[in-house]
CSV table of C-alpha atoms in Angstrom, one decimal:
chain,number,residue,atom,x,y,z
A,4,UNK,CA,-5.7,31.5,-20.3
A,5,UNK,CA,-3.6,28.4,-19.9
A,6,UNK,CA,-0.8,28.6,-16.9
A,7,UNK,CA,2.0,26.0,-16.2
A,8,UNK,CA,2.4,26.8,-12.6
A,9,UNK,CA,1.9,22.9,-11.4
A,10,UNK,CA,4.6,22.1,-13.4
A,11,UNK,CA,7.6,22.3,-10.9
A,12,UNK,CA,9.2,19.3,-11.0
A,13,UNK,CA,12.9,18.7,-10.6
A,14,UNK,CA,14.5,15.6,-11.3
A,15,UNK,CA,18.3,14.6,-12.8
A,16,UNK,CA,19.3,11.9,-15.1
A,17,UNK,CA,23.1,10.9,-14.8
A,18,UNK,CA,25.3,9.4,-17.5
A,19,UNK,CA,24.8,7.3,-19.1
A,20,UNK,CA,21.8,8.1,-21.5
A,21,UNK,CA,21.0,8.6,-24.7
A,22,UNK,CA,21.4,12.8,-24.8
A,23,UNK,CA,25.4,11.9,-23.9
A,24,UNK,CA,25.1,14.4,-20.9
A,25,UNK,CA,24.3,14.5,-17.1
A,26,UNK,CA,21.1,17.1,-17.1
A,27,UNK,CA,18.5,18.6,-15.0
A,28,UNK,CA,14.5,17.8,-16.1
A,29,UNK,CA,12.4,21.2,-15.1
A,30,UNK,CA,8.5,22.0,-15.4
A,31,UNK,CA,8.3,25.5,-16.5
A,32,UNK,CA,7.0,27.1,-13.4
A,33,UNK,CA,11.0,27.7,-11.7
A,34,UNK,CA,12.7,30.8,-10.4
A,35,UNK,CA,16.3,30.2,-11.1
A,36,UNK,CA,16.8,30.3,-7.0
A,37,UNK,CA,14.5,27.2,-7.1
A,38,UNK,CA,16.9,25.7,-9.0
A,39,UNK,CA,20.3,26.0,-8.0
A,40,UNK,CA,19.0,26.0,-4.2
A,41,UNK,CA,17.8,22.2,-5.6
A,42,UNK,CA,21.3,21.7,-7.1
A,43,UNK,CA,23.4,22.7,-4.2
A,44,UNK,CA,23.5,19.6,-2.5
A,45,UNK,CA,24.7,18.0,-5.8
A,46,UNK,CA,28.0,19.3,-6.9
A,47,UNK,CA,26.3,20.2,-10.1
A,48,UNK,CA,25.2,23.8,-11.2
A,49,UNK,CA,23.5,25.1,-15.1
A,50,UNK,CA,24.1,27.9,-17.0
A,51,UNK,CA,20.7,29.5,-16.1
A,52,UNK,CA,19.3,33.1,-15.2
A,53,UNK,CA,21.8,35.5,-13.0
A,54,UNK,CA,18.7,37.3,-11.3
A,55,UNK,CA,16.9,34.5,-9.1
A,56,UNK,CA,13.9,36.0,-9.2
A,57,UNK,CA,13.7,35.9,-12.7
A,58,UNK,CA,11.6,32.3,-14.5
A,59,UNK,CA,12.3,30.1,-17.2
A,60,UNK,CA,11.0,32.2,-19.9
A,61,UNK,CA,14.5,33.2,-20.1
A,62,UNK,CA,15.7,30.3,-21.9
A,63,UNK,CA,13.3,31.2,-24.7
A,64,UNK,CA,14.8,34.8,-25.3
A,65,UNK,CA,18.2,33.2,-25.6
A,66,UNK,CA,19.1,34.3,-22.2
A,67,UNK,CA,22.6,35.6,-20.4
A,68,UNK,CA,24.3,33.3,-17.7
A,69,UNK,CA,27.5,34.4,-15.3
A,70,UNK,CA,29.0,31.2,-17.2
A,71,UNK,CA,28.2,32.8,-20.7
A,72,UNK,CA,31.7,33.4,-21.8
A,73,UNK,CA,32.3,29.3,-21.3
A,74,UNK,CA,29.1,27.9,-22.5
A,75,UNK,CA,27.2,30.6,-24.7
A,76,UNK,CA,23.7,31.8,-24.0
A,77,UNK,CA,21.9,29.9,-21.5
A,78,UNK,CA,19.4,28.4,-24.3
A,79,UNK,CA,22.7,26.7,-25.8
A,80,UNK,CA,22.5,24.9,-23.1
A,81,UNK,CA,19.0,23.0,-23.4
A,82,UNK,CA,20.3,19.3,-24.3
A,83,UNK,CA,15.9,19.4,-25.0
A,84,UNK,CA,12.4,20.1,-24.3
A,85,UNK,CA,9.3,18.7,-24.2
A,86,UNK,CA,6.5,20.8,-26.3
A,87,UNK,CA,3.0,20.9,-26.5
A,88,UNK,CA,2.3,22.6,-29.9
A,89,UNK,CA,-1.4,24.4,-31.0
A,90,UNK,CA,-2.8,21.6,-32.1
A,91,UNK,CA,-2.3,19.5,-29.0
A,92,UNK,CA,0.5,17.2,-29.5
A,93,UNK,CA,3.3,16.6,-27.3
A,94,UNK,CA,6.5,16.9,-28.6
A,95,UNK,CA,10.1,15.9,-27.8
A,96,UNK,CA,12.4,18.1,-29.4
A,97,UNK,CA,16.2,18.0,-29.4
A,98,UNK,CA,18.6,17.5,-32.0
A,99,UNK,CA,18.2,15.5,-33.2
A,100,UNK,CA,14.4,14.0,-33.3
A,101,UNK,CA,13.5,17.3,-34.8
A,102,UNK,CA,16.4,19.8,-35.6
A,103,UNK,CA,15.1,22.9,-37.0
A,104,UNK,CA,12.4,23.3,-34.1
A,105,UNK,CA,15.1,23.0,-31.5
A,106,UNK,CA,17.2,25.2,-33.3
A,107,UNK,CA,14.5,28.3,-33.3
A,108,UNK,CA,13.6,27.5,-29.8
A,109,UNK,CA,16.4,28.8,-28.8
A,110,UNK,CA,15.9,32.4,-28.7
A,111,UNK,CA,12.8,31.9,-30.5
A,112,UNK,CA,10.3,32.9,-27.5
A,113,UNK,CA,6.6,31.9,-27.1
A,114,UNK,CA,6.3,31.4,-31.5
A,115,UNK,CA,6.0,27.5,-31.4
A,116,UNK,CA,4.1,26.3,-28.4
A,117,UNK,CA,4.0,25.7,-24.9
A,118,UNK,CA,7.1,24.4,-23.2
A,119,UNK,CA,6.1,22.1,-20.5
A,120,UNK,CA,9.8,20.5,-19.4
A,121,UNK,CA,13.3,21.7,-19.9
A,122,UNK,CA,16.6,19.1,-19.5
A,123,UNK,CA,19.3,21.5,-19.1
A,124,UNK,CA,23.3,20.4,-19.0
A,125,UNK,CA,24.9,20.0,-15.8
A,126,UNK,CA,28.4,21.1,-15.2
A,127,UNK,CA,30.5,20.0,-12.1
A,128,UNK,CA,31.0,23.0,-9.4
A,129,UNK,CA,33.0,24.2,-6.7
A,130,UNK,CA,32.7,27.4,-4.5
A,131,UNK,CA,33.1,30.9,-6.7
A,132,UNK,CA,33.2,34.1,-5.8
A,133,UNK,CA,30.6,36.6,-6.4
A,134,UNK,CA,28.1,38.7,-5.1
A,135,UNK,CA,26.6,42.3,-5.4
A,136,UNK,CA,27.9,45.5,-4.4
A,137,UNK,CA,27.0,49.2,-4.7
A,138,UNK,CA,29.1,52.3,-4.9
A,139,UNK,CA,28.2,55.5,-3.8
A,140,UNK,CA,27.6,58.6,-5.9
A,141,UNK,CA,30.9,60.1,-6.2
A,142,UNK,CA,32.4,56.9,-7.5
A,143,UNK,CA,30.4,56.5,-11.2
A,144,UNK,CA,33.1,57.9,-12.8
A,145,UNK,CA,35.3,55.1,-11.6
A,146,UNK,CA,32.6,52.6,-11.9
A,147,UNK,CA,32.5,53.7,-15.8
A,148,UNK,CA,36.0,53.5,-16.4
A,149,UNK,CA,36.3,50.2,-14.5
A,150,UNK,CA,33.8,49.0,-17.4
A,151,UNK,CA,35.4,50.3,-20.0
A,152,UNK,CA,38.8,49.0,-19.0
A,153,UNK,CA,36.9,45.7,-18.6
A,154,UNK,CA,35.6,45.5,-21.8
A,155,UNK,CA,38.6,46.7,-23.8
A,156,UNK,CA,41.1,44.3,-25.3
A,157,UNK,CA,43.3,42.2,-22.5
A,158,UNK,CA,41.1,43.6,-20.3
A,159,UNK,CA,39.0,41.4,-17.2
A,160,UNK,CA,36.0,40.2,-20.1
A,161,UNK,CA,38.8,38.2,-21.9
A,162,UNK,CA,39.3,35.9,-19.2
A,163,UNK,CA,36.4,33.7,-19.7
A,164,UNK,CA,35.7,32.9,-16.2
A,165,UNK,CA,34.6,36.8,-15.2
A,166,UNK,CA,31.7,38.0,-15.6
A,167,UNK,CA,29.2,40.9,-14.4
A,168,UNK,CA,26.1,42.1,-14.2
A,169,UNK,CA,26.5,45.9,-13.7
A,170,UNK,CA,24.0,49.0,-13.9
A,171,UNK,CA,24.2,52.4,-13.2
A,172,UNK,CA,21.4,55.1,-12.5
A,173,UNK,CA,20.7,58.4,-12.4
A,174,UNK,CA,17.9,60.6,-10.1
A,175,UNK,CA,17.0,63.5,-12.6
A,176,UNK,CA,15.1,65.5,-10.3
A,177,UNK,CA,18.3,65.5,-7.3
A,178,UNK,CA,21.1,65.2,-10.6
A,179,UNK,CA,22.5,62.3,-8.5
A,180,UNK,CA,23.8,59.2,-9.6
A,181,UNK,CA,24.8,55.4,-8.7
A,182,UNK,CA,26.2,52.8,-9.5
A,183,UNK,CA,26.6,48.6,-8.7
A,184,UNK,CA,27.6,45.0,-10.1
A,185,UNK,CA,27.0,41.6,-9.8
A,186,UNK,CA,30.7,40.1,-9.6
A,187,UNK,CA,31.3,36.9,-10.5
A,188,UNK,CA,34.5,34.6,-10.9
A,189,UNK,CA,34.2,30.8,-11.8
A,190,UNK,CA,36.8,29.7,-9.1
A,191,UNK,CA,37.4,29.7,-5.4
A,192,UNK,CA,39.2,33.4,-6.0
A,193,UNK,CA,38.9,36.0,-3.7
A,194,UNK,CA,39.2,39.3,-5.4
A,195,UNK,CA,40.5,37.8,-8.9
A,196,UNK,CA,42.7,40.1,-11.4
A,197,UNK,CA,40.3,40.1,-13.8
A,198,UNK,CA,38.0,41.7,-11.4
A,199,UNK,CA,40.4,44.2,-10.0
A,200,UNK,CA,39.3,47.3,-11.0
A,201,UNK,CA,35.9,46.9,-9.8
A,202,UNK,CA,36.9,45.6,-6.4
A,203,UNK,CA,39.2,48.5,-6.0
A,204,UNK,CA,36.3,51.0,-5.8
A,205,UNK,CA,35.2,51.8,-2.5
A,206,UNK,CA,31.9,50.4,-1.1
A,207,UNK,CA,28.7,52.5,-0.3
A,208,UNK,CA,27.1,48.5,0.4
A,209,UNK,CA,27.0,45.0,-0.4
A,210,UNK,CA,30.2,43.1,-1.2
A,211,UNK,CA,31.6,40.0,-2.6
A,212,UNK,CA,33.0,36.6,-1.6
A,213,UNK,CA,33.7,32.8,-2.1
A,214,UNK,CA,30.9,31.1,-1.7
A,215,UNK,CA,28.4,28.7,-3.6
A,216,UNK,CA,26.2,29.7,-6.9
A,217,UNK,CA,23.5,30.0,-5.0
A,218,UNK,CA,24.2,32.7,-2.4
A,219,UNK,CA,25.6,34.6,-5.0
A,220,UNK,CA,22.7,34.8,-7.1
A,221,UNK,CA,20.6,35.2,-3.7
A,222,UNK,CA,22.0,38.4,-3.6
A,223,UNK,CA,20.3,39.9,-6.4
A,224,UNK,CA,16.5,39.2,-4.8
A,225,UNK,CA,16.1,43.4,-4.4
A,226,UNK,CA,16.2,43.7,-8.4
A,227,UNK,CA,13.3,45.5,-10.0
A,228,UNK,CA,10.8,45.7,-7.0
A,229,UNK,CA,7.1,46.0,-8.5
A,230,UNK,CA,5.8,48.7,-6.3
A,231,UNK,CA,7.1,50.9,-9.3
A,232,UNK,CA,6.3,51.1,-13.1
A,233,UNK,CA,9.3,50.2,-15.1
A,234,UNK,CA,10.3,50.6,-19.3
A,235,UNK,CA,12.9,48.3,-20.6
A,236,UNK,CA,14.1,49.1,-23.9
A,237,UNK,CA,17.8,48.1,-25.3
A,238,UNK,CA,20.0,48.5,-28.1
A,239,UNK,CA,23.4,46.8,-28.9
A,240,UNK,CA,26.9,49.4,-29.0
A,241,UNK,CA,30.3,48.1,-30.1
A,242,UNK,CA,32.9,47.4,-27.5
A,243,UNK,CA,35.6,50.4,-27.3
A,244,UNK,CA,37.2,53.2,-25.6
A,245,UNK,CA,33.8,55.5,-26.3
A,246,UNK,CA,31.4,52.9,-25.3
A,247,UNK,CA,30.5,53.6,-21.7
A,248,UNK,CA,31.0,56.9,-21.2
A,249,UNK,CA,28.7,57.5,-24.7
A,250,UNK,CA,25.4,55.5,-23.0
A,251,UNK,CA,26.4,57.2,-19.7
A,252,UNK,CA,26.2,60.6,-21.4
A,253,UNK,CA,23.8,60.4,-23.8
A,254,UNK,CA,21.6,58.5,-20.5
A,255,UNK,CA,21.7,61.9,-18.3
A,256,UNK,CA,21.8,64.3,-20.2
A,257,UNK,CA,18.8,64.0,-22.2
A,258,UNK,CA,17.1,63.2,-18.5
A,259,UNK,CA,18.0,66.0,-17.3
A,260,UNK,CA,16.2,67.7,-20.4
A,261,UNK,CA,13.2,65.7,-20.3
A,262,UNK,CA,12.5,64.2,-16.8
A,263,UNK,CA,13.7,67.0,-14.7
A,264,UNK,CA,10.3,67.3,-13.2
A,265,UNK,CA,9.5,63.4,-12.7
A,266,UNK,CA,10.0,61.6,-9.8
A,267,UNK,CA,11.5,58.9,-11.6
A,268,UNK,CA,15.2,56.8,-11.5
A,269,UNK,CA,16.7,55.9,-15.4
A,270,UNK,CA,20.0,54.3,-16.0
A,271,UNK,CA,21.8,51.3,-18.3
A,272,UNK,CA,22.5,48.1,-17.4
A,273,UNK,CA,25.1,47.5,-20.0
A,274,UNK,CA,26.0,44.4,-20.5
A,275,UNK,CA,29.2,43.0,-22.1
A,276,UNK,CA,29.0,40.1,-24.8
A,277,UNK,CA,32.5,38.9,-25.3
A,278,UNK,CA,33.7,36.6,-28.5
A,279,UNK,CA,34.2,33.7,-26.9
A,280,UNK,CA,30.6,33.7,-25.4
A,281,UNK,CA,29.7,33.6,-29.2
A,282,UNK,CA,31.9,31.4,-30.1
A,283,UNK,CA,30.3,29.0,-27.9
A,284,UNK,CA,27.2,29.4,-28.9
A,285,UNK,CA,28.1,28.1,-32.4
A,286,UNK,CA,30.5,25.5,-30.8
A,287,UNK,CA,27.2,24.2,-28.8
A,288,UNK,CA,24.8,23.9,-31.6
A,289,UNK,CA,24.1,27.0,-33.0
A,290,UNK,CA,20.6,29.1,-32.3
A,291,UNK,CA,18.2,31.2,-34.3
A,292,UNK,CA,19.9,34.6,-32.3
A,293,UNK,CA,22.7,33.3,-34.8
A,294,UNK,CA,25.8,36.4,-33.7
A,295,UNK,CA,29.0,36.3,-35.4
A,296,UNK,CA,32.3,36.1,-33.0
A,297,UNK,CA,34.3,37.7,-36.4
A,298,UNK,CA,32.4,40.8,-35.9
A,299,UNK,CA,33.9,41.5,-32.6
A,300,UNK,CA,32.6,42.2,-28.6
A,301,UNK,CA,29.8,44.0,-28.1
A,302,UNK,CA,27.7,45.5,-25.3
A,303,UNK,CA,23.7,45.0,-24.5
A,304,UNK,CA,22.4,48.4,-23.3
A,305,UNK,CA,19.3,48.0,-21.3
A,306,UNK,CA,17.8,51.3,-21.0
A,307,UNK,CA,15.5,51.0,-18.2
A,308,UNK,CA,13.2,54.0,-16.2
A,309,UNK,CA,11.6,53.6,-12.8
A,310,UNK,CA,8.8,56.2,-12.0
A,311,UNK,CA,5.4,55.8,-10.1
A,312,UNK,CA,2.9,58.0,-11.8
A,313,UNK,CA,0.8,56.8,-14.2
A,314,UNK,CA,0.6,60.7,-15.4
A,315,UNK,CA,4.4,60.4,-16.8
A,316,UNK,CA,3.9,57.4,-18.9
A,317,UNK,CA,3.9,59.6,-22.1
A,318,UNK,CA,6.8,61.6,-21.4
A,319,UNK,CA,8.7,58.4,-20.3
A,320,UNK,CA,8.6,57.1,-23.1
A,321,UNK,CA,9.0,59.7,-24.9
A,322,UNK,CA,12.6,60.2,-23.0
A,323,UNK,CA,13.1,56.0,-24.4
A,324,UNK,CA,12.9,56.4,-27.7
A,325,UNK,CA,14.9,59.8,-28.0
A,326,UNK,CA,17.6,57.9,-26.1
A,327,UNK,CA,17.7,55.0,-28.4
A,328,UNK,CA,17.6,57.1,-31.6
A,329,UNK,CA,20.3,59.2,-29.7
A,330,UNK,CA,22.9,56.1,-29.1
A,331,UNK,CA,21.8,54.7,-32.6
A,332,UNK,CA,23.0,57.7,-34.8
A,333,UNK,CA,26.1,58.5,-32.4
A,334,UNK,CA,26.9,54.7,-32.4
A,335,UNK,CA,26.6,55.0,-36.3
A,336,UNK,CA,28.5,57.6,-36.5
A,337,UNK,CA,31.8,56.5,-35.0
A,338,UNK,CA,31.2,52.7,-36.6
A,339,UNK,CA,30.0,51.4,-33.2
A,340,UNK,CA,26.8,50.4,-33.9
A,341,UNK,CA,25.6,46.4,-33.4
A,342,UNK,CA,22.6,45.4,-35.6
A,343,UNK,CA,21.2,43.5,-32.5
A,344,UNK,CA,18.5,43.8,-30.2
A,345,UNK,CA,18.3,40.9,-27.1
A,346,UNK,CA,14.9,39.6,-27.0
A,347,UNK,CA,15.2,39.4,-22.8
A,348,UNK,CA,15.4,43.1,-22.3
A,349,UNK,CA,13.6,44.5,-25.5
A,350,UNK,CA,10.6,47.2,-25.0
A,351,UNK,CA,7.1,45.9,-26.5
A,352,UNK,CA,7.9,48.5,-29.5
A,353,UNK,CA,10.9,46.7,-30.6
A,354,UNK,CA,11.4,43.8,-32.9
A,355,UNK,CA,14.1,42.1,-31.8
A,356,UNK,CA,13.7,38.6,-33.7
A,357,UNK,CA,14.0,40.6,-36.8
A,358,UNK,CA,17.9,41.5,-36.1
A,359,UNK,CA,18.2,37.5,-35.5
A,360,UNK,CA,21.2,36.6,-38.1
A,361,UNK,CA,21.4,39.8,-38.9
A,362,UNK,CA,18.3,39.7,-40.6
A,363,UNK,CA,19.3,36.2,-42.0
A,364,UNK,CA,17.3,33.9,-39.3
A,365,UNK,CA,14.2,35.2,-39.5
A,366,UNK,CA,12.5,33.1,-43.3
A,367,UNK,CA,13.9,29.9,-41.6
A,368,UNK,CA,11.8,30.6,-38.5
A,369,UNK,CA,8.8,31.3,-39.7
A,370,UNK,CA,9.0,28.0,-42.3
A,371,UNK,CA,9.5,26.1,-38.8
A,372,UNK,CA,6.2,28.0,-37.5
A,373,UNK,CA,4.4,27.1,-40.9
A,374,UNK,CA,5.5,23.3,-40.3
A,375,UNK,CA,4.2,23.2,-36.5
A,376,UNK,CA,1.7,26.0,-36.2
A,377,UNK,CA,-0.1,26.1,-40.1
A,378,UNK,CA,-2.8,28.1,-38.5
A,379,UNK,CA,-0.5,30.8,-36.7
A,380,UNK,CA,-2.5,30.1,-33.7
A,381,UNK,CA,0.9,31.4,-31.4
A,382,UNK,CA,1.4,34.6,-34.1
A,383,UNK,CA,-2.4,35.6,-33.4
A,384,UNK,CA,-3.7,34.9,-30.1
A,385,UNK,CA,-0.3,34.6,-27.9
A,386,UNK,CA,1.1,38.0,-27.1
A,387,UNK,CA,5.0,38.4,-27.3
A,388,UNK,CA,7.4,39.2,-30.0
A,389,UNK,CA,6.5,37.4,-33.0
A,390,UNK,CA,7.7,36.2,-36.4
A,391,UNK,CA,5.3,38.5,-38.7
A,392,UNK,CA,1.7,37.9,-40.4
A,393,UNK,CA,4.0,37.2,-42.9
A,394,UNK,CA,5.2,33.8,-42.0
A,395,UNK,CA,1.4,32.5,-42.4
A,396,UNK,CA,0.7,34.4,-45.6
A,397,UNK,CA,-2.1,36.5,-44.0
């Protein structure tokens, strides 16, 4: 067992410098609250996690920031790293000192070593507003079509500086439901058009204001509590008209089928990928995740159940993958389906590095494993989502 949880420095390097940017130098071991707590007093904020709960393991899996639509996924915006590979050498990796490893970090997970320091841009911020609300039961309805209209062309996504981070759920056993958002707006705003028809929905809690980066993503410390078991599983639905209400429906009804007897909560966080956040991707470097901005908007649907029994395990995921077959043929069927699968909220059955490129990224990856791990020490004895036996020839 090897941990990084000493390494928790902070530390950040101003212009000039040879990387050409102002950036923030991180050991491993940070929550995102760590960070832009640290950065608050600075003027400065990164495009990092939105949960602040959540570690830097995110940057690996490509990871989603509120910024996303200006600077692509948060792992475009690793200026470099420092890496300690499996045969014990220490490694500085950027752009330029050693190209194709830095370009299959980025989304390329645990495959090449052990990241021991990120330096992550720095962008000049003001106050924004943000923060999380919930609606009651009887609003889901408008929740959905709030989304929809969000996602649809001209609508709130297609102003760069919007963003959310929204979920619904659904009680199987009471046939209730919920829903809630992260809202976020990149200016000093207060209740921004883009954002409109979400802040026109009645609130059953929560609510949103100006204020700094950090109490925005403070408000999200309730996510996910670990006094329950929990299945995250997610698959990738072209932006339209149909999307929403197709993962809402296809969601419930076959709980109701399956889990009607399990005290459990399932739902989607479906999350909206928007052009320009691709286009920045490229515009910033590129990645191994490697999504074409031709091919349109898209939404990430994580597909996520809450239960407590150990006894229900079987049946939940059972319930998973019927869901995900479910979306997959109806999204096939009316030309809506994404060949995509985001390594940050994939189930340990998926393969999402496989879709990288649309299949395309995948040889060049594992020739960068060959080149810096011969022995496929990270394929074999580091658990994760990996490249394939393949890419070692064994």
């Amino acid at each position: 067992m090897i941990a990084t949880s000493n390494f928790n420095s902070k530390s950040i390097t101003r212009m000039p410098n040879p990387l050409g940017y102002d950036y923030l130098s991180a050991g491993p071991a940070f929550r995102w609250q760590e960070i832009y707590e640290f950065l608050n007093p600075t003027g400065f904020i990164v495009a990092g996690g939105r949960v602040g709960s959540v570690g830097s393991s995110l940057l690996l899996g490509g990871g989603l920031s509120y910024l996303s639509s200006i600077f692509g996924w948060a792992a475009n915006n690793i200026v470099q790293l420092e890496l300690v590979t499996a045969q014990g050498r220490i490694l500085t990796v950027n752009q330029n000192s050693h190209p194709d490893l830095f370009w299959a970090l980025k989304g390329g997970s645990n495959n090449y070593g052990i990241v021991t320091r990120y330096d992550l841009k720095l962008y000049p911020s003001t106050a924004m507003y943000g923060g999380t609300v919930v609606w009651p039961a009887n609003a889901t309805r408008q929740y959905l079509q709030a989304q929809t209209d969000f996602i649809l062309p001209g609508g709130g996504s297609y102003d760069d500086n919007a963003a959310i981070m929204p979920n619904f759920n659904y009680n199987p056993v009471t046939k209730t439901s919920g829903s809630g958002t992260v809202l976020f707006y990149n200016a000093p705003v207060d209740k921004p058009r883009a954002l409109e028809n979400f802040t026109a929905i009645p609130l059953e809690s929560g609510g949103a204001k100006v204020q700094n980066y950090s109490e925005i993503t403070a408000t999200t410390t309730g996510y996910s509590p670990r006094t329950l078991r929990w299945s995250f599983y997610n698959t990738a639905i072209k932006s339209s008209e149909d999307t929403m209400g197709l993962i809402y429906n296809t969601t419930t009804d076959l709980a109701d089928e399956m889990l009607s007897g399990v005290n459990c909560s399932t739902g989607s966080a479906t999350q909206p990928i928007t052009v320009n956040h691709l286009r920045a991707a490229r515009a910033a470097g590129g990645d191994a995740i490697d999504l074409d901005p031709d091919r349109g908007p898209f939404v990430i649907a994580l597909i996520y159940v809450n239960w407590s029994d150990a006894k229900d395990d079987a049946i939940v995921k059972s319930y998973t993958d019927r869901v995900l077959a479910s979306l997959e043929q109806q999204a096939r069927a009316k030309d809506l389906h994404y060949p995509w699968l985001f390594l940050n909220d994939a189930g340990v059955t998926q393969d999402p590095i496989s879709t990288y490129g649309y299949g395309a990224s995948l040889p060049r990856m594992q020739a960068v494993s060959r080149q810096y791990d011969p022995r496929g020490i990270f394929q074999h004895s580091v658990p994760g989502f990996k490249l394939g036996y393949e890419a070692h020839g064994y």
